[in-house]
Amino acid sequence: MHMADALISPSVGCSMLAVTGAVILYSSKKIKEEFDDSRIPLMGVLGAFVFAAQMINFTIPLTGSSGHIGGGILLAILIGPYSAFLTITSILTIQALLFADGGILALGCNIFNLGFLPCFVSYPFVYKNIVKEGSSKTKIFTGATIASVLGLQLGALGVVLETVFSEISILPFDKFLILMLPIHLAIGIVEGLVTATIVTFILNAKPDINAYSYAPSVKKNIFAIFIVAALFTAGFFSWFASSLPDGLEWSISNVTVKEEISSKEEKIYSSLSNLQEKTSFFPDYNFKNDKEQGNIGTSVAGLIGVSITFITIALISLILKKLKDG
Amino acid sequence: MAKISSALFDIGYIDTLSRQNSLIHGIDTRVKVLTTLVFLITIVSFKTHEISSLFPFFIYPVFLIILADLPFSYFVRKIIIVSPFAVLIGILNPFIDQTIVLYIGKIGISGGLISFFNILLRFILTVLSALILVATSGFNNICIALEKLYVPKMLVIQLLFIYRYLFVLIKEASQMSKGRKLRTFNGKGMGIKVYASLIGHLLLRALNRAQRIHMAMLSRGFDGEIRTASNMKFDKKSFLFFILWSIVFLIMRIYNLPQIVGYFVVIILK
Amino acid sequence: MSHHIIEVNDLHYTYPDGTSALSGISFRITHGESVAIVGANAAGKSTLLLHLNGFITPNIGKIRIGDFSLTKKTLPMIRRTLGMVFQDPDDQLFMPTIYDDVAFGPINLGLSKEDVHNKVLDALSSVGILHLKDRPPYRLSGGERRAAAIATVIAMSPDILVMDEPTSNLDPKSRRNLIELLKTFKHTKIIATHDLDMAVDLCERVIVMHNGKIVADGSIMEIFQNDSILFSSHLEKPLRMQGCPKCQNSFIEK
């Protein structure tokens, strides 16, 4: 459920990048303060581990389909939330670059959904509330399962909110939510059980594992600050996005069209004067009566334009190739 | 299984592509990172109903693919395989919004269909630009560029470490997964229990490896700080690359070029 | 420079889980010697090597390297003197390119940019892989990776080279190249291995370990002729010292 660049608006993408960027800075500072330098290779190898582990599948009971682990909660339990967050961030960045899995602008969203929410919400508020020092294995198992399930639900909610705020997909909020949450509940339960089984396995095999996760308790008020910051930046960016580019577009299209076309025939001018608004190839259909749109002339203009664009790009590439091959 | 080895192959392949020598490969990686960002932001800033205005943007990936000697087929395959999530969400649009907004001949096109096409175009353009960035710069160089662009060093080092050990751990994982596959019959043994212990073992090995790497680092004077000997040069060519493309993107963003050209053609024909 | 470059005195070590690994190890290695440490799996070879570099602190016993006895304070000095080549080169090559990897140590020593550059080039050409300097480690063959791992250590100019199974996982040609390469090094060498033929090629002295104890220490030719020592420590005569199955002749004169 990686968010893609294609689904987000600049304001959502940039504000999420800004917010997660702040958390990255804070986490790296924390890690430097709290841990010795063995943490650097540890996080690196564990990141590669999660990457590799995600490529091994297991069969989901009863369905026959296959799943894999997400890793956020597992890492948080193993090495503490700050290190886990930074490791997940790195994994997502690599996936975005190497596999184009989730985009570069969408990285902030993905880090938030798959890193921040499990490491800084689900882990401290759920897992840590169930599992205390010296808790029994059953308790650890339960804690890991519930934290994973909840982490994934929150992540799915994040995806829905980011998509809806971006207004690229026109899926309405409620329908999208109803679509996403149950699917991810099912996935989450399986993933939770698997994560919990791995945690118990490791605890049995390496009882001193807790040494890795030694971390001061996450300061909970920090997250209130982050969430306020997130809302604030998101608000700022959307205001910026809604006021500026639209206005710019409107004024430029008006000016240029009038200048270039004013000498033309009256008739053409009247249709051209609302060029961008009314007659563009794919106009703002929301505000229009569909009958009026059946103006064949405009769609033809659009089609011709696109074809010419294609031909131009093809020609340029041919020329480039010729030039390059000498 | 196929997934594991193909992933390894894929990373290796894009790594090979990035080791070529070309005009584009020679441009400062920081500049390529920034140009990609400008490109992405421009693309994403289009409204959902715009289609024609997105087409001119193909000039950027096409230009780079040709000048950098990259194989077209690879990118086509990659785009088809990669991340069905965007397409999955987009494909719902035609069902939700069925208002006909325009006719091409007698065929009515719904608003949902248009926004679906819009998502597809965005998807192709954004994925292409990201892949081209890596294929012309190489992952390690991108990391170094990121550090120079003030991304926290801790994160950059993690990226480098994970990338380095991906190759090692994916190989280990694929061997274990092969071992499991050889001994599973009719799907028995593919379940959660075996999976968890398999992953658990992989994890144990990873923990031990991390310890050994740390020892190897310590024995060569590691003191918590990783210093590299790399340097990047910011030359005129790279600067021009950034400025020119940014101007091109801006023009293509403000003017709907195909629409304007199409209009003039229609006017001339009339 | 002290004459006894490595001195280990009555070393005892038990792992935290209760497994006893070393019980009373003592030996001396002098300057310029090449010593093979052989023994079955779990004989304690690797644990011993980890002691030499201070990664494990002994329960009882003392270690002296060069002029220093091993303590927390002298650790950085000792790690400079004693270069460790790990069994898995992947553990040792953690940087993006071979160049960066070899430069890692010299940079940490605080050398100037130019000195670092020269050190790296010297180290890489001494192991014969200068042409691979800009490659990432995952683009190297097993033999090349081993050579690179050795270069990373050589670049620190150590007096002593400690190697854990240097010939494991190598094809015969790479193995031979490595042996020839190691022959050219003038360093004091300690090689833990199962490859007894290589030991014969490189070392004049052998220390045989079994169950955390030294069962034999002396001339390699003598000890490898002693069937009862080899048998009781789960070893086998090097192939070239066994009679040829066809002509019944041994390749090495007795």
mmCIF file with all atom_site columns, C-alpha atoms in Angstrom, chain A residues 2 4-8 10 24-25 28 31 37-38 40-49 51-59 69 78 86 89-90 93-94 97-101 104-105 159 167-171 176 194 197-198 201-202 205-206 209 246 249 252 256 261 272 275 279-285 290 293-294 298-299 301 304-306 308-310 313 316-317 320 324, chain B residues 4 7 11 40-41 44-45 47-49 51-52 55-56 58-59 62-63 66-67 69 78 82 85-86 89 92-93 96-97 100-103 111 114 119 122-123 126-127 130 134 139 152 154-155 157-159 161-163 165-166 169-170 173 180 190 192 195-204 206-208 210 213-214 217 222-224 253-255 258-259 261-266:
data_model
loop_
_atom_site.group_PDB
_atom_site.id
_atom_site.type_symbol
_atom_site.label_atom_id
_atom_site.label_alt_id
_atom_site.label_comp_id
_atom_site.label_asym_id
_atom_site.label_entity_id
_atom_site.label_seq_id
_atom_site.pdbx_PDB_ins_code
_atom_site.Cartn_x
_atom_site.Cartn_y
_atom_site.Cartn_z
_atom_site.occupancy
_atom_site.B_iso_or_equiv
_atom_site.pdbx_formal_charge
_atom_site.auth_seq_id
_atom_site.auth_comp_id
_atom_site.auth_asym_id
_atom_site.auth_atom_id
_atom_site.pdbx_PDB_model_num
ATOM 1   C CA . HIS A 1 2   ? 2.726   2.404   -0.980  1.00 0.00 ? 2   HIS A CA 1
ATOM 2   C CA . ALA A 1 4   ? 2.421   6.765   -5.460  1.00 0.00 ? 4   ALA A CA 1
ATOM 3   C CA . ASP A 1 5   ? 3.402   10.176  -6.754  1.00 0.00 ? 5   ASP A CA 1
ATOM 4   C CA . ALA A 1 6   ? 0.523   9.893   -9.198  1.00 0.00 ? 6   ALA A CA 1
ATOM 5   C CA . LEU A 1 7   ? -2.016  10.034  -6.395  1.00 0.00 ? 7   LEU A CA 1
ATOM 6   C CA . ILE A 1 8   ? -0.876  13.002  -4.374  1.00 0.00 ? 8   ILE A CA 1
ATOM 7   C CA . PRO A 1 10  ? 2.060   18.903  -4.187  1.00 0.00 ? 10  PRO A CA 1
ATOM 8   C CA . ILE A 1 24  ? 14.159  12.156  10.835  1.00 0.00 ? 24  ILE A CA 1
ATOM 9   C CA . LEU A 1 25  ? 16.313  14.967  12.218  1.00 0.00 ? 25  LEU A CA 1
ATOM 10  C CA . SER A 1 28  ? 19.049  10.869  14.269  1.00 0.00 ? 28  SER A CA 1
ATOM 11  C CA . ILE A 1 31  ? 20.168  7.841   18.204  1.00 0.00 ? 31  ILE A CA 1
ATOM 12  C CA . ASP A 1 37  ? 28.507  3.308   17.300  1.00 0.00 ? 37  ASP A CA 1
ATOM 13  C CA . SER A 1 38  ? 27.569  -0.364  16.882  1.00 0.00 ? 38  SER A CA 1
ATOM 14  C CA . ILE A 1 40  ? 25.224  2.085   12.612  1.00 0.00 ? 40  ILE A CA 1
ATOM 15  C CA . PRO A 1 41  ? 25.959  -1.348  11.169  1.00 0.00 ? 41  PRO A CA 1
ATOM 16  C CA . LEU A 1 42  ? 23.127  -2.838  13.216  1.00 0.00 ? 42  LEU A CA 1
ATOM 17  C CA . MET A 1 43  ? 20.481  -0.617  11.660  1.00 0.00 ? 43  MET A CA 1
ATOM 18  C CA . GLY A 1 44  ? 21.984  -1.054  8.215   1.00 0.00 ? 44  GLY A CA 1
ATOM 19  C CA . VAL A 1 45  ? 21.996  -4.817  8.294   1.00 0.00 ? 45  VAL A CA 1
ATOM 20  C CA . LEU A 1 46  ? 18.533  -4.976  9.851   1.00 0.00 ? 46  LEU A CA 1
ATOM 21  C CA . GLY A 1 47  ? 17.255  -2.698  7.104   1.00 0.00 ? 47  GLY A CA 1
ATOM 22  C CA . ALA A 1 48  ? 18.647  -5.058  4.511   1.00 0.00 ? 48  ALA A CA 1
ATOM 23  C CA . PHE A 1 49  ? 17.093  -7.888  6.504   1.00 0.00 ? 49  PHE A CA 1
ATOM 24  C CA . PHE A 1 51  ? 14.078  -5.768  2.678   1.00 0.00 ? 51  PHE A CA 1
ATOM 25  C CA . ALA A 1 52  ? 15.081  -9.372  2.070   1.00 0.00 ? 52  ALA A CA 1
ATOM 26  C CA . ALA A 1 53  ? 12.419  -10.734 4.411   1.00 0.00 ? 53  ALA A CA 1
ATOM 27  C CA . GLN A 1 54  ? 9.723   -8.902  2.503   1.00 0.00 ? 54  GLN A CA 1
ATOM 28  C CA . MET A 1 55  ? 10.668  -10.911 -0.535  1.00 0.00 ? 55  MET A CA 1
ATOM 29  C CA . ILE A 1 56  ? 9.924   -14.204 1.132   1.00 0.00 ? 56  ILE A CA 1
ATOM 30  C CA . ASN A 1 57  ? 6.226   -14.988 1.184   1.00 0.00 ? 57  ASN A CA 1
ATOM 31  C CA . PHE A 1 58  ? 4.061   -17.120 3.346   1.00 0.00 ? 58  PHE A CA 1
ATOM 32  C CA . THR A 1 59  ? 0.694   -18.606 2.564   1.00 0.00 ? 59  THR A CA 1
ATOM 33  C CA . ILE A 1 69  ? 5.861   -8.677  6.890   1.00 0.00 ? 69  ILE A CA 1
ATOM 34  C CA . LEU A 1 78  ? 14.006  -5.099  18.386  1.00 0.00 ? 78  LEU A CA 1
ATOM 35  C CA . LEU A 1 86  ? 15.132  5.689   10.580  1.00 0.00 ? 86  LEU A CA 1
ATOM 36  C CA . THR A 1 89  ? 12.676  5.481   6.280   1.00 0.00 ? 89  THR A CA 1
ATOM 37  C CA . SER A 1 90  ? 15.798  4.214   4.545   1.00 0.00 ? 90  SER A CA 1
ATOM 38  C CA . THR A 1 93  ? 13.631  5.552   0.170   1.00 0.00 ? 93  THR A CA 1
ATOM 39  C CA . ILE A 1 94  ? 15.468  2.689   -1.470  1.00 0.00 ? 94  ILE A CA 1
ATOM 40  C CA . LEU A 1 97  ? 14.395  4.889   -5.992  1.00 0.00 ? 97  LEU A CA 1
ATOM 41  C CA . LEU A 1 98  ? 15.225  1.376   -7.087  1.00 0.00 ? 98  LEU A CA 1
ATOM 42  C CA . PHE A 1 99  ? 11.836  -0.147  -7.661  1.00 0.00 ? 99  PHE A CA 1
ATOM 43  C CA . ALA A 1 100 ? 9.787   3.004   -8.185  1.00 0.00 ? 100 ALA A CA 1
ATOM 44  C CA . ASP A 1 101 ? 7.658   1.497   -5.447  1.00 0.00 ? 101 ASP A CA 1
ATOM 45  C CA . ILE A 1 104 ? 9.907   10.364  -4.431  1.00 0.00 ? 104 ILE A CA 1
ATOM 46  C CA . LEU A 1 105 ? 7.351   13.043  -3.582  1.00 0.00 ? 105 LEU A CA 1
ATOM 47  C CA . VAL A 1 159 ? -3.397  6.411   2.842   1.00 0.00 ? 159 VAL A CA 1
ATOM 48  C CA . GLU A 1 167 ? -8.166  15.168  -4.632  1.00 0.00 ? 167 GLU A CA 1
ATOM 49  C CA . ILE A 1 168 ? -6.554  13.230  -7.462  1.00 0.00 ? 168 ILE A CA 1
ATOM 50  C CA . SER A 1 169 ? -8.570  10.122  -6.967  1.00 0.00 ? 169 SER A CA 1
ATOM 51  C CA . ILE A 1 170 ? -12.223 11.097  -6.735  1.00 0.00 ? 170 ILE A CA 1
ATOM 52  C CA . LEU A 1 171 ? -13.066 8.260   -4.394  1.00 0.00 ? 171 LEU A CA 1
ATOM 53  C CA . PHE A 1 176 ? -12.502 4.578   0.325   1.00 0.00 ? 176 PHE A CA 1
ATOM 54  C CA . VAL A 1 194 ? 3.643   -13.509 12.014  1.00 0.00 ? 194 VAL A CA 1
ATOM 55  C CA . THR A 1 197 ? 5.802   -15.383 16.172  1.00 0.00 ? 197 THR A CA 1
ATOM 56  C CA . ILE A 1 198 ? 9.102   -13.959 14.939  1.00 0.00 ? 198 ILE A CA 1
ATOM 57  C CA . PHE A 1 201 ? 11.299  -16.961 18.184  1.00 0.00 ? 201 PHE A CA 1
ATOM 58  C CA . ILE A 1 202 ? 14.029  -14.378 18.594  1.00 0.00 ? 202 ILE A CA 1
ATOM 59  C CA . ALA A 1 205 ? 16.969  -17.906 20.530  1.00 0.00 ? 205 ALA A CA 1
ATOM 60  C CA . LYS A 1 206 ? 18.620  -14.751 21.828  1.00 0.00 ? 206 LYS A CA 1
ATOM 61  C CA . ILE A 1 209 ? 17.940  -9.250  22.546  1.00 0.00 ? 209 ILE A CA 1
ATOM 62  C CA . ASP A 1 246 ? -4.493  28.950  -9.961  1.00 0.00 ? 246 ASP A CA 1
ATOM 63  C CA . GLU A 1 249 ? -2.695  30.254  -14.532 1.00 0.00 ? 249 GLU A CA 1
ATOM 64  C CA . ILE A 1 252 ? -1.539  34.165  -17.869 1.00 0.00 ? 252 ILE A CA 1
ATOM 65  C CA . THR A 1 256 ? -1.674  35.558  -23.671 1.00 0.00 ? 256 THR A CA 1
ATOM 66  C CA . ILE A 1 261 ? -5.736  36.149  -30.860 1.00 0.00 ? 261 ILE A CA 1
ATOM 67  C CA . LEU A 1 272 ? -11.174 31.540  -27.787 1.00 0.00 ? 272 LEU A CA 1
ATOM 68  C CA . LEU A 1 275 ? -10.043 29.190  -24.036 1.00 0.00 ? 275 LEU A CA 1
ATOM 69  C CA . THR A 1 279 ? -12.980 24.893  -24.569 1.00 0.00 ? 279 THR A CA 1
ATOM 70  C CA . SER A 1 280 ? -9.847  23.162  -23.493 1.00 0.00 ? 280 SER A CA 1
ATOM 71  C CA . PHE A 1 281 ? -9.525  19.569  -24.485 1.00 0.00 ? 281 PHE A CA 1
ATOM 72  C CA . PHE A 1 282 ? -10.492 18.388  -21.066 1.00 0.00 ? 282 PHE A CA 1
ATOM 73  C CA . PRO A 1 283 ? -12.178 21.256  -19.356 1.00 0.00 ? 283 PRO A CA 1
ATOM 74  C CA . ASP A 1 284 ? -13.273 21.661  -15.810 1.00 0.00 ? 284 ASP A CA 1
ATOM 75  C CA . TYR A 1 285 ? -16.085 19.252  -16.351 1.00 0.00 ? 285 TYR A CA 1
ATOM 76  C CA . ASP A 1 290 ? -22.322 18.144  -20.453 1.00 0.00 ? 290 ASP A CA 1
ATOM 77  C CA . GLN A 1 293 ? -19.249 20.160  -24.123 1.00 0.00 ? 293 GLN A CA 1
ATOM 78  C CA . GLY A 1 294 ? -20.113 18.267  -27.229 1.00 0.00 ? 294 GLY A CA 1
ATOM 79  C CA . THR A 1 298 ? -12.503 21.802  -29.463 1.00 0.00 ? 298 THR A CA 1
ATOM 80  C CA . SER A 1 299 ? -11.905 18.103  -28.974 1.00 0.00 ? 299 SER A CA 1
ATOM 81  C CA . ALA A 1 301 ? -8.189  20.771  -31.679 1.00 0.00 ? 301 ALA A CA 1
ATOM 82  C CA . ILE A 1 304 ? -4.636  17.386  -33.254 1.00 0.00 ? 304 ILE A CA 1
ATOM 83  C CA . GLY A 1 305 ? -2.470  19.128  -30.665 1.00 0.00 ? 305 GLY A CA 1
ATOM 84  C CA . VAL A 1 306 ? -1.646  15.886  -28.866 1.00 0.00 ? 306 VAL A CA 1
ATOM 85  C CA . ILE A 1 308 ? 1.466   16.990  -33.140 1.00 0.00 ? 308 ILE A CA 1
ATOM 86  C CA . THR A 1 309 ? 3.138   16.791  -29.731 1.00 0.00 ? 309 THR A CA 1
ATOM 87  C CA . PHE A 1 310 ? 3.731   13.112  -30.254 1.00 0.00 ? 310 PHE A CA 1
ATOM 88  C CA . ILE A 1 313 ? 8.766   14.338  -29.579 1.00 0.00 ? 313 ILE A CA 1
ATOM 89  C CA . ILE A 1 316 ? 13.287  15.248  -31.707 1.00 0.00 ? 316 ILE A CA 1
ATOM 90  C CA . SER A 1 317 ? 14.260  11.827  -30.423 1.00 0.00 ? 317 SER A CA 1
ATOM 91  C CA . LEU A 1 320 ? 18.955  13.260  -31.104 1.00 0.00 ? 320 LEU A CA 1
ATOM 92  C CA . LYS A 1 324 ? 24.514  11.084  -30.988 1.00 0.00 ? 324 LYS A CA 1
ATOM 93  C CA . ILE B 2 4   ? 13.715  -12.729 -5.079  1.00 0.00 ? 4   ILE B CA 1
ATOM 94  C CA . ALA B 2 7   ? 14.737  -8.316  -7.577  1.00 0.00 ? 7   ALA B CA 1
ATOM 95  C CA . ILE B 2 11  ? 19.040  -3.925  -8.754  1.00 0.00 ? 11  ILE B CA 1
ATOM 96  C CA . LEU B 2 40  ? 7.839   15.805  -10.170 1.00 0.00 ? 40  LEU B CA 1
ATOM 97  C CA . ILE B 2 41  ? 6.348   18.846  -8.503  1.00 0.00 ? 41  ILE B CA 1
ATOM 98  C CA . VAL B 2 44  ? 1.821   16.557  -9.613  1.00 0.00 ? 44  VAL B CA 1
ATOM 99  C CA . SER B 2 45  ? 0.592   20.138  -9.618  1.00 0.00 ? 45  SER B CA 1
ATOM 100 C CA . LYS B 2 47  ? -5.369  19.228  -11.965 1.00 0.00 ? 47  LYS B CA 1
ATOM 101 C CA . THR B 2 48  ? -7.094  15.877  -12.373 1.00 0.00 ? 48  THR B CA 1
ATOM 102 C CA . HIS B 2 49  ? -8.856  16.641  -15.629 1.00 0.00 ? 49  HIS B CA 1
ATOM 103 C CA . ILE B 2 51  ? -4.545  15.299  -20.141 1.00 0.00 ? 51  ILE B CA 1
ATOM 104 C CA . SER B 2 52  ? -3.361  17.107  -23.202 1.00 0.00 ? 52  SER B CA 1
ATOM 105 C CA . PHE B 2 55  ? 1.891   15.042  -23.036 1.00 0.00 ? 55  PHE B CA 1
ATOM 106 C CA . PRO B 2 56  ? 4.685   17.529  -23.780 1.00 0.00 ? 56  PRO B CA 1
ATOM 107 C CA . PHE B 2 58  ? 7.382   13.176  -22.202 1.00 0.00 ? 58  PHE B CA 1
ATOM 108 C CA . ILE B 2 59  ? 10.131  15.138  -23.881 1.00 0.00 ? 59  ILE B CA 1
ATOM 109 C CA . VAL B 2 62  ? 12.661  10.612  -23.842 1.00 0.00 ? 62  VAL B CA 1
ATOM 110 C CA . PHE B 2 63  ? 15.510  13.096  -24.100 1.00 0.00 ? 63  PHE B CA 1
ATOM 111 C CA . ILE B 2 66  ? 18.216  8.606   -25.620 1.00 0.00 ? 66  ILE B CA 1
ATOM 112 C CA . LEU B 2 67  ? 21.176  10.706  -24.554 1.00 0.00 ? 67  LEU B CA 1
ATOM 113 C CA . ASP B 2 69  ? 21.811  5.256   -23.855 1.00 0.00 ? 69  ASP B CA 1
ATOM 114 C CA . LYS B 2 78  ? 9.280   -1.706  -15.283 1.00 0.00 ? 78  LYS B CA 1
ATOM 115 C CA . VAL B 2 82  ? 5.608   -1.730  -10.832 1.00 0.00 ? 82  VAL B CA 1
ATOM 116 C CA . PHE B 2 85  ? -1.686  0.547   -6.337  1.00 0.00 ? 85  PHE B CA 1
ATOM 117 C CA . ALA B 2 86  ? -2.018  3.811   -8.239  1.00 0.00 ? 86  ALA B CA 1
ATOM 118 C CA . ILE B 2 89  ? -7.174  3.372   -7.125  1.00 0.00 ? 89  ILE B CA 1
ATOM 119 C CA . LEU B 2 92  ? -12.245 3.204   -9.713  1.00 0.00 ? 92  LEU B CA 1
ATOM 120 C CA . ASN B 2 93  ? -12.681 6.754   -10.971 1.00 0.00 ? 93  ASN B CA 1
ATOM 121 C CA . ILE B 2 96  ? -17.643 6.733   -9.625  1.00 0.00 ? 96  ILE B CA 1
ATOM 122 C CA . ASP B 2 97  ? -17.918 9.647   -12.006 1.00 0.00 ? 97  ASP B CA 1
ATOM 123 C CA . ILE B 2 100 ? -20.219 12.477  -19.831 1.00 0.00 ? 100 ILE B CA 1
ATOM 124 C CA . VAL B 2 101 ? -18.123 15.577  -20.279 1.00 0.00 ? 101 VAL B CA 1
ATOM 125 C CA . LEU B 2 102 ? -17.199 15.442  -23.909 1.00 0.00 ? 102 LEU B CA 1
ATOM 126 C CA . TYR B 2 103 ? -17.700 13.586  -27.104 1.00 0.00 ? 103 TYR B CA 1
ATOM 127 C CA . GLY B 2 111 ? -15.170 12.618  -16.235 1.00 0.00 ? 111 GLY B CA 1
ATOM 128 C CA . ILE B 2 114 ? -10.544 11.386  -17.980 1.00 0.00 ? 114 ILE B CA 1
ATOM 129 C CA . ILE B 2 119 ? -3.610  9.353   -13.128 1.00 0.00 ? 119 ILE B CA 1
ATOM 130 C CA . ARG B 2 122 ? 1.078   11.067  -13.985 1.00 0.00 ? 122 ARG B CA 1
ATOM 131 C CA . PHE B 2 123 ? 2.035   7.589   -12.944 1.00 0.00 ? 123 PHE B CA 1
ATOM 132 C CA . THR B 2 126 ? 6.695   10.195  -12.261 1.00 0.00 ? 126 THR B CA 1
ATOM 133 C CA . VAL B 2 127 ? 7.899   6.583   -12.270 1.00 0.00 ? 127 VAL B CA 1
ATOM 134 C CA . ALA B 2 130 ? 12.623  8.400   -10.734 1.00 0.00 ? 130 ALA B CA 1
ATOM 135 C CA . VAL B 2 134 ? 18.865  6.156   -10.600 1.00 0.00 ? 134 VAL B CA 1
ATOM 136 C CA . PHE B 2 139 ? 22.326  4.724   -6.058  1.00 0.00 ? 139 PHE B CA 1
ATOM 137 C CA . PRO B 2 152 ? 20.978  14.109  7.682   1.00 0.00 ? 152 PRO B CA 1
ATOM 138 C CA . MET B 2 154 ? 22.724  9.352   9.761   1.00 0.00 ? 154 MET B CA 1
ATOM 139 C CA . LEU B 2 155 ? 20.066  8.662   7.147   1.00 0.00 ? 155 LEU B CA 1
ATOM 140 C CA . ILE B 2 157 ? 24.775  6.249   5.964   1.00 0.00 ? 157 ILE B CA 1
ATOM 141 C CA . GLN B 2 158 ? 21.802  3.997   6.575   1.00 0.00 ? 158 GLN B CA 1
ATOM 142 C CA . LEU B 2 159 ? 20.898  4.169   2.905   1.00 0.00 ? 159 LEU B CA 1
ATOM 143 C CA . PHE B 2 161 ? 24.604  0.387   4.433   1.00 0.00 ? 161 PHE B CA 1
ATOM 144 C CA . ILE B 2 162 ? 21.241  -1.067  3.534   1.00 0.00 ? 162 ILE B CA 1
ATOM 145 C CA . TYR B 2 163 ? 22.026  -0.903  -0.154  1.00 0.00 ? 163 TYR B CA 1
ATOM 146 C CA . TYR B 2 165 ? 23.912  -5.452  2.467   1.00 0.00 ? 165 TYR B CA 1
ATOM 147 C CA . LEU B 2 166 ? 20.806  -5.880  0.351   1.00 0.00 ? 166 LEU B CA 1
ATOM 148 C CA . LEU B 2 169 ? 20.909  -10.606 2.585   1.00 0.00 ? 169 LEU B CA 1
ATOM 149 C CA . ILE B 2 170 ? 18.734  -11.107 -0.460  1.00 0.00 ? 170 ILE B CA 1
ATOM 150 C CA . ALA B 2 173 ? 17.047  -15.089 1.912   1.00 0.00 ? 173 ALA B CA 1
ATOM 151 C CA . ARG B 2 180 ? 12.016  -24.332 1.983   1.00 0.00 ? 180 ARG B CA 1
ATOM 152 C CA . MET B 2 190 ? 4.562   -22.614 3.274   1.00 0.00 ? 190 MET B CA 1
ATOM 153 C CA . ILE B 2 192 ? 3.188   -19.012 9.026   1.00 0.00 ? 192 ILE B CA 1
ATOM 154 C CA . TYR B 2 195 ? 7.872   -18.749 7.652   1.00 0.00 ? 195 TYR B CA 1
ATOM 155 C CA . ALA B 2 196 ? 8.380   -17.238 11.087  1.00 0.00 ? 196 ALA B CA 1
ATOM 156 C CA . SER B 2 197 ? 11.256  -19.532 11.987  1.00 0.00 ? 197 SER B CA 1
ATOM 157 C CA . LEU B 2 198 ? 12.817  -18.979 8.575   1.00 0.00 ? 198 LEU B CA 1
ATOM 158 C CA . ILE B 2 199 ? 12.627  -15.226 8.979   1.00 0.00 ? 199 ILE B CA 1
ATOM 159 C CA . GLY B 2 200 ? 13.780  -15.629 12.580  1.00 0.00 ? 200 GLY B CA 1
ATOM 160 C CA . HIS B 2 201 ? 16.909  -17.428 11.435  1.00 0.00 ? 201 HIS B CA 1
ATOM 161 C CA . LEU B 2 202 ? 17.537  -14.816 8.801   1.00 0.00 ? 202 LEU B CA 1
ATOM 162 C CA . LEU B 2 203 ? 17.218  -12.217 11.528  1.00 0.00 ? 203 LEU B CA 1
ATOM 163 C CA . LEU B 2 204 ? 19.630  -14.040 13.843  1.00 0.00 ? 204 LEU B CA 1
ATOM 164 C CA . ALA B 2 206 ? 21.669  -10.541 10.352  1.00 0.00 ? 206 ALA B CA 1
ATOM 165 C CA . LEU B 2 207 ? 22.259  -9.655  14.011  1.00 0.00 ? 207 LEU B CA 1
ATOM 166 C CA . ASN B 2 208 ? 25.455  -11.689 14.079  1.00 0.00 ? 208 ASN B CA 1
ATOM 167 C CA . ALA B 2 210 ? 25.998  -6.653  12.227  1.00 0.00 ? 210 ALA B CA 1
ATOM 168 C CA . ILE B 2 213 ? 30.797  -5.732  10.680  1.00 0.00 ? 213 ILE B CA 1
ATOM 169 C CA . HIS B 2 214 ? 31.098  -3.576  13.749  1.00 0.00 ? 214 HIS B CA 1
ATOM 170 C CA . MET B 2 217 ? 34.930  -1.323  11.505  1.00 0.00 ? 217 MET B CA 1
ATOM 171 C CA . PHE B 2 222 ? 36.053  3.433   13.494  1.00 0.00 ? 222 PHE B CA 1
ATOM 172 C CA . ASP B 2 223 ? 35.076  6.048   16.070  1.00 0.00 ? 223 ASP B CA 1
ATOM 173 C CA . GLY B 2 224 ? 31.419  6.589   15.265  1.00 0.00 ? 224 GLY B CA 1
ATOM 174 C CA . ARG B 2 253 ? 3.164   23.946  -17.027 1.00 0.00 ? 253 ARG B CA 1
ATOM 175 C CA . ILE B 2 254 ? 1.774   27.383  -17.821 1.00 0.00 ? 254 ILE B CA 1
ATOM 176 C CA . TYR B 2 255 ? 0.830   26.873  -21.460 1.00 0.00 ? 255 TYR B CA 1
ATOM 177 C CA . PRO B 2 258 ? -0.949  20.844  -27.582 1.00 0.00 ? 258 PRO B CA 1
ATOM 178 C CA . GLN B 2 259 ? -4.145  22.822  -27.096 1.00 0.00 ? 259 GLN B CA 1
ATOM 179 C CA . VAL B 2 261 ? -1.039  24.234  -31.445 1.00 0.00 ? 261 VAL B CA 1
ATOM 180 C CA . GLY B 2 262 ? -4.263  22.343  -32.117 1.00 0.00 ? 262 GLY B CA 1
ATOM 181 C CA . TYR B 2 263 ? -6.202  25.556  -32.118 1.00 0.00 ? 263 TYR B CA 1
ATOM 182 C CA . PHE B 2 264 ? -3.983  27.204  -34.623 1.00 0.00 ? 264 PHE B CA 1
ATOM 183 C CA . VAL B 2 265 ? -4.260  24.182  -36.871 1.00 0.00 ? 265 VAL B CA 1
ATOM 184 C CA . VAL B 2 266 ? -8.049  24.325  -36.634 1.00 0.00 ? 266 VAL B CA 1
#
